[in-house]
mmCIF file with all atom_site columns, C-alpha atoms in Angstrom:
data_model
loop_
_atom_site.group_PDB
_atom_site.id
_atom_site.type_symbol
_atom_site.label_atom_id
_atom_site.label_alt_id
_atom_site.label_comp_id
_atom_site.label_asym_id
_atom_site.label_entity_id
_atom_site.label_seq_id
_atom_site.pdbx_PDB_ins_code
_atom_site.Cartn_x
_atom_site.Cartn_y
_atom_site.Cartn_z
_atom_site.occupancy
_atom_site.B_iso_or_equiv
_atom_site.pdbx_formal_charge
_atom_site.auth_seq_id
_atom_site.auth_comp_id
_atom_site.auth_asym_id
_atom_site.auth_atom_id
_atom_site.pdbx_PDB_model_num
ATOM 1   C CA . MET J 1 1   ? -57.133 34.613 85.222  1.00 0.00 ? 1   MET J CA 1
ATOM 2   C CA . SER J 1 2   ? -56.996 32.353 88.031  1.00 0.00 ? 2   SER J CA 1
ATOM 3   C CA . THR J 1 3   ? -53.745 33.100 90.658  1.00 0.00 ? 3   THR J CA 1
ATOM 4   C CA . LYS J 1 4   ? -51.929 29.434 91.903  1.00 0.00 ? 4   LYS J CA 1
ATOM 5   C CA . ALA J 1 5   ? -50.417 29.054 95.719  1.00 0.00 ? 5   ALA J CA 1
ATOM 6   C CA . VAL J 1 6   ? -47.162 28.344 94.951  1.00 0.00 ? 6   VAL J CA 1
ATOM 7   C CA . ARG J 1 7   ? -44.598 26.859 98.434  1.00 0.00 ? 7   ARG J CA 1
ATOM 8   C CA . THR J 1 8   ? -41.334 27.865 98.861  1.00 0.00 ? 8   THR J CA 1
ATOM 9   C CA . ASN J 1 9   ? -39.378 26.074 100.028 1.00 0.00 ? 9   ASN J CA 1
ATOM 10  C CA . ASP J 1 10  ? -39.048 26.003 104.644 1.00 0.00 ? 10  ASP J CA 1
ATOM 11  C CA . PRO J 1 11  ? -34.666 26.590 105.386 1.00 0.00 ? 11  PRO J CA 1
ATOM 12  C CA . THR J 1 12  ? -35.905 24.529 108.483 1.00 0.00 ? 12  THR J CA 1
ATOM 13  C CA . SER J 1 13  ? -36.952 21.989 106.826 1.00 0.00 ? 13  SER J CA 1
ATOM 14  C CA . ASP J 1 14  ? -34.253 20.558 105.325 1.00 0.00 ? 14  ASP J CA 1
ATOM 15  C CA . ALA J 1 15  ? -31.236 21.778 107.700 1.00 0.00 ? 15  ALA J CA 1
ATOM 16  C CA . GLY J 1 16  ? -29.451 18.606 107.346 1.00 0.00 ? 16  GLY J CA 1
ATOM 17  C CA . VAL J 1 17  ? -28.832 18.923 103.663 1.00 0.00 ? 17  VAL J CA 1
ATOM 18  C CA . ALA J 1 18  ? -25.883 20.479 102.455 1.00 0.00 ? 18  ALA J CA 1
ATOM 19  C CA . ARG J 1 19  ? -26.156 24.429 100.270 1.00 0.00 ? 19  ARG J CA 1
ATOM 20  C CA . VAL J 1 20  ? -23.670 26.641 98.525  1.00 0.00 ? 20  VAL J CA 1
ATOM 21  C CA . ASP J 1 21  ? -22.593 29.206 100.895 1.00 0.00 ? 21  ASP J CA 1
ATOM 22  C CA . MET J 1 22  ? -23.548 32.885 99.721  1.00 0.00 ? 22  MET J CA 1
ATOM 23  C CA . ARG J 1 23  ? -20.862 34.726 100.890 1.00 0.00 ? 23  ARG J CA 1
ATOM 24  C CA . PHE J 1 24  ? -22.603 38.589 101.161 1.00 0.00 ? 24  PHE J CA 1
ATOM 25  C CA . GLU J 1 25  ? -18.744 40.038 100.391 1.00 0.00 ? 25  GLU J CA 1
ATOM 26  C CA . VAL J 1 26  ? -19.374 44.056 98.238  1.00 0.00 ? 26  VAL J CA 1
ATOM 27  C CA . VAL J 1 27  ? -21.611 46.612 99.041  1.00 0.00 ? 27  VAL J CA 1
ATOM 28  C CA . VAL J 1 28  ? -22.203 49.673 96.074  1.00 0.00 ? 28  VAL J CA 1
ATOM 29  C CA . ILE J 1 29  ? -21.563 53.136 97.540  1.00 0.00 ? 29  ILE J CA 1
ATOM 30  C CA . PRO J 1 30  ? -23.294 55.548 94.899  1.00 0.00 ? 30  PRO J CA 1
ATOM 31  C CA . VAL J 1 31  ? -20.841 58.930 94.677  1.00 0.00 ? 31  VAL J CA 1
ATOM 32  C CA . SER J 1 32  ? -19.961 61.793 93.154  1.00 0.00 ? 32  SER J CA 1
ATOM 33  C CA . ASP J 1 33  ? -16.486 62.526 93.839  1.00 0.00 ? 33  ASP J CA 1
ATOM 34  C CA . VAL J 1 34  ? -14.698 59.517 93.200  1.00 0.00 ? 34  VAL J CA 1
ATOM 35  C CA . ASP J 1 35  ? -11.649 60.579 94.700  1.00 0.00 ? 35  ASP J CA 1
ATOM 36  C CA . ARG J 1 36  ? -12.547 62.524 97.445  1.00 0.00 ? 36  ARG J CA 1
ATOM 37  C CA . ALA J 1 37  ? -14.359 59.289 98.142  1.00 0.00 ? 37  ALA J CA 1
ATOM 38  C CA . ARG J 1 38  ? -11.337 57.482 98.118  1.00 0.00 ? 38  ARG J CA 1
ATOM 39  C CA . GLU J 1 39  ? -9.621  59.225 100.305 1.00 0.00 ? 39  GLU J CA 1
ATOM 40  C CA . PHE J 1 40  ? -12.238 59.583 103.150 1.00 0.00 ? 40  PHE J CA 1
ATOM 41  C CA . TYR J 1 41  ? -12.484 56.081 103.296 1.00 0.00 ? 41  TYR J CA 1
ATOM 42  C CA . GLY J 1 42  ? -9.453  55.484 103.653 1.00 0.00 ? 42  GLY J CA 1
ATOM 43  C CA . ARG J 1 43  ? -8.980  58.325 105.868 1.00 0.00 ? 43  ARG J CA 1
ATOM 44  C CA . LEU J 1 44  ? -11.149 55.885 108.104 1.00 0.00 ? 44  LEU J CA 1
ATOM 45  C CA . GLY J 1 45  ? -8.293  53.344 108.222 1.00 0.00 ? 45  GLY J CA 1
ATOM 46  C CA . TRP J 1 46  ? -10.078 50.878 105.219 1.00 0.00 ? 46  TRP J CA 1
ATOM 47  C CA . ARG J 1 47  ? -7.510  48.768 103.356 1.00 0.00 ? 47  ARG J CA 1
ATOM 48  C CA . LEU J 1 48  ? -7.009  49.765 99.407  1.00 0.00 ? 48  LEU J CA 1
ATOM 49  C CA . ASP J 1 49  ? -7.794  46.209 97.586  1.00 0.00 ? 49  ASP J CA 1
ATOM 50  C CA . ALA J 1 50  ? -8.435  47.725 94.569  1.00 0.00 ? 50  ALA J CA 1
ATOM 51  C CA . ASP J 1 51  ? -8.309  51.236 91.884  1.00 0.00 ? 51  ASP J CA 1
ATOM 52  C CA . TYR J 1 52  ? -9.302  50.130 89.159  1.00 0.00 ? 52  TYR J CA 1
ATOM 53  C CA . ASP J 1 53  ? -9.177  53.075 85.792  1.00 0.00 ? 53  ASP J CA 1
ATOM 54  C CA . SER J 1 54  ? -9.787  51.754 82.299  1.00 0.00 ? 54  SER J CA 1
ATOM 55  C CA . GLY J 1 55  ? -9.385  55.233 80.750  1.00 0.00 ? 55  GLY J CA 1
ATOM 56  C CA . LYS J 1 56  ? -12.799 55.286 79.018  1.00 0.00 ? 56  LYS J CA 1
ATOM 57  C CA . ASP J 1 57  ? -15.164 56.484 81.905  1.00 0.00 ? 57  ASP J CA 1
ATOM 58  C CA . PHE J 1 58  ? -15.360 53.054 84.267  1.00 0.00 ? 58  PHE J CA 1
ATOM 59  C CA . ARG J 1 59  ? -13.198 53.284 87.411  1.00 0.00 ? 59  ARG J CA 1
ATOM 60  C CA . VAL J 1 60  ? -14.084 51.102 90.184  1.00 0.00 ? 60  VAL J CA 1
ATOM 61  C CA . ILE J 1 61  ? -12.591 51.660 93.767  1.00 0.00 ? 61  ILE J CA 1
ATOM 62  C CA . GLN J 1 62  ? -12.575 48.388 96.930  1.00 0.00 ? 62  GLN J CA 1
ATOM 63  C CA . LEU J 1 63  ? -12.043 49.325 100.824 1.00 0.00 ? 63  LEU J CA 1
ATOM 64  C CA . THR J 1 64  ? -12.555 47.062 102.999 1.00 0.00 ? 64  THR J CA 1
ATOM 65  C CA . PRO J 1 65  ? -12.855 47.684 106.702 1.00 0.00 ? 65  PRO J CA 1
ATOM 66  C CA . PRO J 1 66  ? -10.773 46.675 109.590 1.00 0.00 ? 66  PRO J CA 1
ATOM 67  C CA . GLY J 1 67  ? -11.491 42.704 110.626 1.00 0.00 ? 67  GLY J CA 1
ATOM 68  C CA . SER J 1 68  ? -14.618 42.654 107.993 1.00 0.00 ? 68  SER J CA 1
ATOM 69  C CA . GLY J 1 69  ? -16.037 40.448 105.529 1.00 0.00 ? 69  GLY J CA 1
ATOM 70  C CA . CYS J 1 70  ? -17.783 41.996 103.085 1.00 0.00 ? 70  CYS J CA 1
ATOM 71  C CA . SER J 1 71  ? -15.763 45.529 101.662 1.00 0.00 ? 71  SER J CA 1
ATOM 72  C CA . ILE J 1 72  ? -17.790 48.274 99.845  1.00 0.00 ? 72  ILE J CA 1
ATOM 73  C CA . ILE J 1 73  ? -17.143 49.490 95.921  1.00 0.00 ? 73  ILE J CA 1
ATOM 74  C CA . PHE J 1 74  ? -17.726 52.896 94.315  1.00 0.00 ? 74  PHE J CA 1
ATOM 75  C CA . GLY J 1 75  ? -16.260 54.186 91.680  1.00 0.00 ? 75  GLY J CA 1
ATOM 76  C CA . ASN J 1 76  ? -17.616 55.945 88.238  1.00 0.00 ? 76  ASN J CA 1
ATOM 77  C CA . ASN J 1 77  ? -20.705 54.446 86.201  1.00 0.00 ? 77  ASN J CA 1
ATOM 78  C CA . VAL J 1 78  ? -20.501 51.388 88.848  1.00 0.00 ? 78  VAL J CA 1
ATOM 79  C CA . THR J 1 79  ? -23.838 51.901 90.084  1.00 0.00 ? 79  THR J CA 1
ATOM 80  C CA . PRO J 1 80  ? -27.542 54.329 89.365  1.00 0.00 ? 80  PRO J CA 1
ATOM 81  C CA . ALA J 1 81  ? -28.394 55.263 92.707  1.00 0.00 ? 81  ALA J CA 1
ATOM 82  C CA . ALA J 1 82  ? -28.176 58.683 93.610  1.00 0.00 ? 82  ALA J CA 1
ATOM 83  C CA . PRO J 1 83  ? -24.493 60.070 95.098  1.00 0.00 ? 83  PRO J CA 1
ATOM 84  C CA . GLY J 1 84  ? -25.891 60.144 99.068  1.00 0.00 ? 84  GLY J CA 1
ATOM 85  C CA . SER J 1 85  ? -28.774 57.339 99.101  1.00 0.00 ? 85  SER J CA 1
ATOM 86  C CA . ALA J 1 86  ? -26.645 54.788 100.955 1.00 0.00 ? 86  ALA J CA 1
ATOM 87  C CA . GLN J 1 87  ? -28.645 54.420 104.447 1.00 0.00 ? 87  GLN J CA 1
ATOM 88  C CA . GLY J 1 88  ? -28.341 52.374 106.862 1.00 0.00 ? 88  GLY J CA 1
ATOM 89  C CA . LEU J 1 89  ? -24.931 50.776 107.196 1.00 0.00 ? 89  LEU J CA 1
ATOM 90  C CA . TYR J 1 90  ? -24.029 48.929 109.646 1.00 0.00 ? 90  TYR J CA 1
ATOM 91  C CA . LEU J 1 91  ? -19.942 48.575 111.206 1.00 0.00 ? 91  LEU J CA 1
ATOM 92  C CA . ILE J 1 92  ? -20.729 46.567 114.085 1.00 0.00 ? 92  ILE J CA 1
ATOM 93  C CA . VAL J 1 93  ? -17.846 46.977 117.226 1.00 0.00 ? 93  VAL J CA 1
ATOM 94  C CA . SER J 1 94  ? -17.124 45.424 120.387 1.00 0.00 ? 94  SER J CA 1
ATOM 95  C CA . ASP J 1 95  ? -16.181 48.963 122.025 1.00 0.00 ? 95  ASP J CA 1
ATOM 96  C CA . ILE J 1 96  ? -18.326 51.247 120.862 1.00 0.00 ? 96  ILE J CA 1
ATOM 97  C CA . GLN J 1 97  ? -16.478 54.238 122.673 1.00 0.00 ? 97  GLN J CA 1
ATOM 98  C CA . ALA J 1 98  ? -13.302 53.248 121.234 1.00 0.00 ? 98  ALA J CA 1
ATOM 99  C CA . ALA J 1 99  ? -14.763 53.210 117.796 1.00 0.00 ? 99  ALA J CA 1
ATOM 100 C CA . ARG J 1 100 ? -15.756 56.347 118.032 1.00 0.00 ? 100 ARG J CA 1
ATOM 101 C CA . LYS J 1 101 ? -12.764 58.017 119.286 1.00 0.00 ? 101 LYS J CA 1
ATOM 102 C CA . GLU J 1 102 ? -10.290 56.216 116.533 1.00 0.00 ? 102 GLU J CA 1
ATOM 103 C CA . LEU J 1 103 ? -12.196 58.273 113.954 1.00 0.00 ? 103 LEU J CA 1
ATOM 104 C CA . LEU J 1 104 ? -12.311 61.621 116.086 1.00 0.00 ? 104 LEU J CA 1
ATOM 105 C CA . ASP J 1 105 ? -8.196  60.955 115.781 1.00 0.00 ? 105 ASP J CA 1
ATOM 106 C CA . ARG J 1 106 ? -8.578  60.685 112.264 1.00 0.00 ? 106 ARG J CA 1
ATOM 107 C CA . GLY J 1 107 ? -10.356 64.076 111.697 1.00 0.00 ? 107 GLY J CA 1
ATOM 108 C CA . VAL J 1 108 ? -14.192 62.524 110.680 1.00 0.00 ? 108 VAL J CA 1
ATOM 109 C CA . GLU J 1 109 ? -17.181 64.037 112.144 1.00 0.00 ? 109 GLU J CA 1
ATOM 110 C CA . ILE J 1 110 ? -19.526 61.618 114.140 1.00 0.00 ? 110 ILE J CA 1
ATOM 111 C CA . SER J 1 111 ? -22.515 61.979 116.672 1.00 0.00 ? 111 SER J CA 1
ATOM 112 C CA . GLU J 1 112 ? -21.628 61.116 120.277 1.00 0.00 ? 112 GLU J CA 1
ATOM 113 C CA . VAL J 1 113 ? -23.115 57.565 121.084 1.00 0.00 ? 113 VAL J CA 1
ATOM 114 C CA . PHE J 1 114 ? -27.107 57.458 120.997 1.00 0.00 ? 114 PHE J CA 1
ATOM 115 C CA . HIS J 1 115 ? -29.421 54.802 122.459 1.00 0.00 ? 115 HIS J CA 1
ATOM 116 C CA . ASP J 1 116 ? -33.302 54.036 121.899 1.00 0.00 ? 116 ASP J CA 1
ATOM 117 C CA . ALA J 1 117 ? -35.897 56.214 123.327 1.00 0.00 ? 117 ALA J CA 1
ATOM 118 C CA . ALA J 1 118 ? -37.200 52.096 124.315 1.00 0.00 ? 118 ALA J CA 1
ATOM 119 C CA . GLY J 1 119 ? -38.936 51.691 120.505 1.00 0.00 ? 119 GLY J CA 1
ATOM 120 C CA . VAL J 1 120 ? -40.167 55.043 120.111 1.00 0.00 ? 120 VAL J CA 1
ATOM 121 C CA . TYR J 1 121 ? -41.032 55.019 115.915 1.00 0.00 ? 121 TYR J CA 1
ATOM 122 C CA . ALA J 1 122 ? -42.571 58.616 116.132 1.00 0.00 ? 122 ALA J CA 1
ATOM 123 C CA . GLY J 1 123 ? -40.127 60.304 116.578 1.00 0.00 ? 123 GLY J CA 1
ATOM 124 C CA . THR J 1 124 ? -38.426 63.097 114.395 1.00 0.00 ? 124 THR J CA 1
ATOM 125 C CA . ASP J 1 125 ? -34.612 61.741 114.899 1.00 0.00 ? 125 ASP J CA 1
ATOM 126 C CA . GLU J 1 126 ? -33.362 60.144 111.330 1.00 0.00 ? 126 GLU J CA 1
ATOM 127 C CA . PRO J 1 127 ? -34.954 56.267 111.500 1.00 0.00 ? 127 PRO J CA 1
ATOM 128 C CA . TYR J 1 128 ? -32.598 54.014 112.429 1.00 0.00 ? 128 TYR J CA 1
ATOM 129 C CA . LEU J 1 129 ? -33.092 49.691 114.441 1.00 0.00 ? 129 LEU J CA 1
ATOM 130 C CA . PHE J 1 130 ? -34.539 51.304 117.536 1.00 0.00 ? 130 PHE J CA 1
ATOM 131 C CA . GLY J 1 131 ? -37.248 54.151 116.341 1.00 0.00 ? 131 GLY J CA 1
ATOM 132 C CA . ARG J 1 132 ? -37.026 57.407 115.618 1.00 0.00 ? 132 ARG J CA 1
ATOM 133 C CA . VAL J 1 133 ? -35.670 58.786 118.821 1.00 0.00 ? 133 VAL J CA 1
ATOM 134 C CA . ARG J 1 134 ? -32.527 58.826 119.700 1.00 0.00 ? 134 ARG J CA 1
ATOM 135 C CA . VAL J 1 135 ? -31.228 59.420 123.406 1.00 0.00 ? 135 VAL J CA 1
ATOM 136 C CA . SER J 1 136 ? -27.706 60.641 124.299 1.00 0.00 ? 136 SER J CA 1
ATOM 137 C CA . GLY J 1 137 ? -25.174 58.663 126.033 1.00 0.00 ? 137 GLY J CA 1
ATOM 138 C CA . PRO J 1 138 ? -25.314 54.418 125.360 1.00 0.00 ? 138 PRO J CA 1
ATOM 139 C CA . ASP J 1 139 ? -27.818 51.948 126.768 1.00 0.00 ? 139 ASP J CA 1
ATOM 140 C CA . ALA J 1 140 ? -28.064 52.269 130.219 1.00 0.00 ? 140 ALA J CA 1
ATOM 141 C CA . GLU J 1 141 ? -27.750 48.871 130.652 1.00 0.00 ? 141 GLU J CA 1
ATOM 142 C CA . HIS J 1 142 ? -24.822 48.449 128.817 1.00 0.00 ? 142 HIS J CA 1
ATOM 143 C CA . ARG J 1 143 ? -27.042 45.914 126.635 1.00 0.00 ? 143 ARG J CA 1
ATOM 144 C CA . SER J 1 144 ? -25.193 44.135 123.541 1.00 0.00 ? 144 SER J CA 1
ATOM 145 C CA . TYR J 1 145 ? -26.920 45.675 120.782 1.00 0.00 ? 145 TYR J CA 1
ATOM 146 C CA . ARG J 1 146 ? -28.551 48.539 121.971 1.00 0.00 ? 146 ARG J CA 1
ATOM 147 C CA . SER J 1 147 ? -25.560 51.450 121.721 1.00 0.00 ? 147 SER J CA 1
ATOM 148 C CA . PHE J 1 148 ? -24.877 53.493 118.357 1.00 0.00 ? 148 PHE J CA 1
ATOM 149 C CA . ALA J 1 149 ? -23.684 56.420 116.424 1.00 0.00 ? 149 ALA J CA 1
ATOM 150 C CA . SER J 1 150 ? -23.305 57.338 113.123 1.00 0.00 ? 150 SER J CA 1
ATOM 151 C CA . PHE J 1 151 ? -21.979 59.274 110.610 1.00 0.00 ? 151 PHE J CA 1
ATOM 152 C CA . ARG J 1 152 ? -21.964 60.427 107.028 1.00 0.00 ? 152 ARG J CA 1
ATOM 153 C CA . ASP J 1 153 ? -19.293 60.643 104.343 1.00 0.00 ? 153 ASP J CA 1
ATOM 154 C CA . PRO J 1 154 ? -18.493 63.703 101.948 1.00 0.00 ? 154 PRO J CA 1
ATOM 155 C CA . ASP J 1 155 ? -21.793 62.529 99.764  1.00 0.00 ? 155 ASP J CA 1
ATOM 156 C CA . GLY J 1 156 ? -24.558 61.649 102.517 1.00 0.00 ? 156 GLY J CA 1
ATOM 157 C CA . ASN J 1 157 ? -24.344 57.923 102.996 1.00 0.00 ? 157 ASN J CA 1
ATOM 158 C CA . GLY J 1 158 ? -25.044 57.028 106.603 1.00 0.00 ? 158 GLY J CA 1
ATOM 159 C CA . TRP J 1 159 ? -23.168 54.895 108.345 1.00 0.00 ? 159 TRP J CA 1
ATOM 160 C CA . LEU J 1 160 ? -23.590 53.573 112.282 1.00 0.00 ? 160 LEU J CA 1
ATOM 161 C CA . PHE J 1 161 ? -21.318 51.898 114.635 1.00 0.00 ? 161 PHE J CA 1
ATOM 162 C CA . GLN J 1 162 ? -23.369 49.496 116.842 1.00 0.00 ? 162 GLN J CA 1
ATOM 163 C CA . GLU J 1 163 ? -21.989 47.761 119.458 1.00 0.00 ? 163 GLU J CA 1
ATOM 164 C CA . ILE J 1 164 ? -22.605 44.232 120.127 1.00 0.00 ? 164 ILE J CA 1
ATOM 165 C CA . THR J 1 165 ? -20.406 42.482 122.588 1.00 0.00 ? 165 THR J CA 1
ATOM 166 C CA . THR J 1 166 ? -22.810 39.440 123.197 1.00 0.00 ? 166 THR J CA 1
ATOM 167 C CA . ARG J 1 167 ? -24.781 37.743 119.726 1.00 0.00 ? 167 ARG J CA 1
ATOM 168 C CA . LEU J 1 168 ? -28.363 36.294 120.306 1.00 0.00 ? 168 LEU J CA 1
ATOM 169 C CA . PRO J 1 169 ? -29.083 32.781 120.586 1.00 0.00 ? 169 PRO J CA 1
ATOM 170 C CA . GLY J 1 170 ? -28.904 31.328 117.163 1.00 0.00 ? 170 GLY J CA 1
ATOM 171 C CA . ARG J 1 171 ? -26.482 33.921 115.305 1.00 0.00 ? 171 ARG J CA 1
ATOM 172 C CA . ILE J 1 172 ? -23.558 32.209 115.254 1.00 0.00 ? 172 ILE J CA 1
ATOM 173 C CA . ASP J 1 173 ? -22.534 28.430 114.419 1.00 0.00 ? 173 ASP J CA 1
ATOM 174 C CA . PRO J 1 174 ? -21.932 27.312 118.174 1.00 0.00 ? 174 PRO J CA 1
ATOM 175 C CA . ALA J 1 175 ? -19.054 24.712 117.240 1.00 0.00 ? 175 ALA J CA 1
ATOM 176 C CA . THR J 1 176 ? -17.013 27.646 115.565 1.00 0.00 ? 176 THR J CA 1
ATOM 177 C CA . THR J 1 177 ? -15.607 30.927 117.733 1.00 0.00 ? 177 THR J CA 1
ATOM 178 C CA . THR J 1 178 ? -13.835 33.613 115.565 1.00 0.00 ? 178 THR J CA 1
ATOM 179 C CA . PHE J 1 179 ? -13.056 37.374 116.315 1.00 0.00 ? 179 PHE J CA 1
ATOM 180 C CA . ALA J 1 180 ? -12.485 39.677 113.848 1.00 0.00 ? 180 ALA J CA 1
ATOM 181 C CA . SER J 1 181 ? -9.966  41.751 114.824 1.00 0.00 ? 181 SER J CA 1
ATOM 182 C CA . ALA J 1 182 ? -6.595  41.522 117.982 1.00 0.00 ? 182 ALA J CA 1
ATOM 183 C CA . ASN J 1 183 ? -9.164  44.202 119.200 1.00 0.00 ? 183 ASN J CA 1
ATOM 184 C CA . ASP J 1 184 ? -12.331 41.814 119.485 1.00 0.00 ? 184 ASP J CA 1
ATOM 185 C CA . LEU J 1 185 ? -10.309 39.072 120.581 1.00 0.00 ? 185 LEU J CA 1
ATOM 186 C CA . ALA J 1 186 ? -8.332  41.257 123.825 1.00 0.00 ? 186 ALA J CA 1
ATOM 187 C CA . SER J 1 187 ? -11.985 42.813 124.758 1.00 0.00 ? 187 SER J CA 1
ATOM 188 C CA . ALA J 1 188 ? -13.303 39.523 124.625 1.00 0.00 ? 188 ALA J CA 1
ATOM 189 C CA . LEU J 1 189 ? -10.958 38.321 127.359 1.00 0.00 ? 189 LEU J CA 1
ATOM 190 C CA . ARG J 1 190 ? -11.163 41.254 129.070 1.00 0.00 ? 190 ARG J CA 1
ATOM 191 C CA . ARG J 1 191 ? -14.637 40.651 129.850 1.00 0.00 ? 191 ARG J CA 1
ATOM 192 C CA . ALA J 1 192 ? -13.897 37.019 130.660 1.00 0.00 ? 192 ALA J CA 1
ATOM 193 C CA . ALA J 1 193 ? -11.048 38.045 132.993 1.00 0.00 ? 193 ALA J CA 1
ATOM 194 C CA . ALA J 1 194 ? -14.151 40.127 134.996 1.00 0.00 ? 194 ALA J CA 1
ATOM 195 C CA . ALA J 1 195 ? -16.789 37.786 135.185 1.00 0.00 ? 195 ALA J CA 1
ATOM 196 C CA . HIS J 1 196 ? -13.611 35.131 135.779 1.00 0.00 ? 196 HIS J CA 1
ATOM 197 C CA . GLY J 1 197 ? -13.040 36.860 139.091 1.00 0.00 ? 197 GLY J CA 1
ATOM 198 C CA . GLN J 1 198 ? -16.166 37.003 140.210 1.00 0.00 ? 198 GLN J CA 1
ATOM 199 C CA . HIS J 1 199 ? -16.816 33.946 139.964 1.00 0.00 ? 199 HIS J CA 1
ATOM 200 C CA . GLU J 1 200 ? -13.390 33.272 141.473 1.00 0.00 ? 200 GLU J CA 1
ATOM 201 C CA . ALA J 1 201 ? -14.737 35.618 144.413 1.00 0.00 ? 201 ALA J CA 1
ATOM 202 C CA . ARG J 1 202 ? -17.776 33.276 144.835 1.00 0.00 ? 202 ARG J CA 1
ATOM 203 C CA . THR J 1 203 ? -15.840 30.420 144.553 1.00 0.00 ? 203 THR J CA 1
ATOM 204 C CA . GLY J 1 204 ? -13.626 31.442 147.839 1.00 0.00 ? 204 GLY J CA 1
ATOM 205 C CA . GLN J 1 205 ? -10.218 30.080 145.645 1.00 0.00 ? 205 GLN J CA 1
ATOM 206 C CA . ALA J 1 206 ? -8.518  31.076 142.965 1.00 0.00 ? 206 ALA J CA 1
ATOM 207 C CA . ASP J 1 207 ? -8.775  29.274 139.611 1.00 0.00 ? 207 ASP J CA 1
ATOM 208 C CA . PRO J 1 208 ? -6.208  27.101 138.419 1.00 0.00 ? 208 PRO J CA 1
ATOM 209 C CA . ASN J 1 209 ? -8.106  25.908 135.253 1.00 0.00 ? 209 ASN J CA 1
ATOM 210 C CA . TRP J 1 210 ? -8.755  30.005 134.565 1.00 0.00 ? 210 TRP J CA 1
ATOM 211 C CA . PRO J 1 211 ? -7.836  29.307 130.878 1.00 0.00 ? 211 PRO J CA 1
ATOM 212 C CA . ASP J 1 212 ? -10.640 27.081 130.603 1.00 0.00 ? 212 ASP J CA 1
ATOM 213 C CA . TRP J 1 213 ? -12.909 29.138 132.315 1.00 0.00 ? 213 TRP J CA 1
ATOM 214 C CA . TYR J 1 214 ? -12.329 31.664 129.829 1.00 0.00 ? 214 TYR J CA 1
ATOM 215 C CA . ALA J 1 215 ? -12.809 29.286 126.691 1.00 0.00 ? 215 ALA J CA 1
ATOM 216 C CA . GLU J 1 216 ? -16.236 28.163 127.979 1.00 0.00 ? 216 GLU J CA 1
ATOM 217 C CA . TYR J 1 217 ? -16.817 31.979 129.195 1.00 0.00 ? 217 TYR J CA 1
ATOM 218 C CA . MET J 1 218 ? -15.641 33.683 125.200 1.00 0.00 ? 218 MET J CA 1
ATOM 219 C CA . VAL J 1 219 ? -17.499 29.967 123.482 1.00 0.00 ? 219 VAL J CA 1
ATOM 220 C CA . ARG J 1 220 ? -20.889 30.952 125.008 1.00 0.00 ? 220 ARG J CA 1
ATOM 221 C CA . GLU J 1 221 ? -20.466 34.382 124.675 1.00 0.00 ? 221 GLU J CA 1
ATOM 222 C CA . GLN J 1 222 ? -20.045 34.826 120.886 1.00 0.00 ? 222 GLN J CA 1
ATOM 223 C CA . ALA J 1 223 ? -22.753 32.160 120.661 1.00 0.00 ? 223 ALA J CA 1
ATOM 224 C CA . GLY J 1 224 ? -25.196 34.162 122.595 1.00 0.00 ? 224 GLY J CA 1
ATOM 225 C CA . GLU J 1 225 ? -25.883 31.289 125.142 1.00 0.00 ? 225 GLU J CA 1
ATOM 226 C CA . GLU J 1 226 ? -25.949 31.107 128.993 1.00 0.00 ? 226 GLU J CA 1
ATOM 227 C CA . LEU J 1 227 ? -22.335 31.664 130.478 1.00 0.00 ? 227 LEU J CA 1
ATOM 228 C CA . PRO J 1 228 ? -21.103 30.397 133.146 1.00 0.00 ? 228 PRO J CA 1
ATOM 229 C CA . LYS J 1 229 ? -20.708 30.748 136.369 1.00 0.00 ? 229 LYS J CA 1
#
C-alpha cells in the first residue's frame, strides 16, 4: 500500500478570489423533554422562530438569542446525540454583569462571573477556553475575552457567557462596523465617551468634532486596531 501527499488549498493564497458565503446559523441541542426545553429557552428571552409538530413523532423548535445570527434547534427525532451532551456553547456579550443579572431576573440559575488562573489546564473545574481553574470575579484587568459565567439547561447542556468588548485584529472586516443590538451599541458609545473624555483632558480643550472621534474609536475598537488618543 502506498500513500500520496495531498495538497490542500491555502485559504490565504487566493484571498482575492470570490467565495461562497458559509453562514453558521444553526446548532442542534439534544434534549429529553421538548416542552420543558422550550419553556426554559423562552424564559431566557430568546425569540421563538418555529415550532413544527408533524403529529408523527417528529417535532422541531427553533429559537434565536437576542442579537444572534445563529439559532438553536431541538425537538423529537432531530439528533441522535444524548440529551445534555452539548457542552461549551458560547454566548458573546459586551457586558457580562448585565447579561448575568438579566438571567437571574428571569429566574435562571447561573454561576458567578469568573476568569482564568493564567492558563492552568490541570485543575478540577470544568474545562473552558482558558483552562480548568476558575477564579472568582471578572478578569482583574477587564481584558476582552477573559471574563465568563456559565449556566445549564434542564438537561445539562452547558452554556457560557464570554465578555468581548474589543475584537482581536483580523477577526472582523475593518471596513464594516455592525452591532448586534441596541445594548451593544450603547455600551460601545459609553466606552467611546469615556475615552473621549480622557482625550479632551489631555488636549485641555473641548472637541467640537466629537462625533468623528467617536466613530473612529468605535470602528477601530471593533476591528481590534490601535485606538485613537
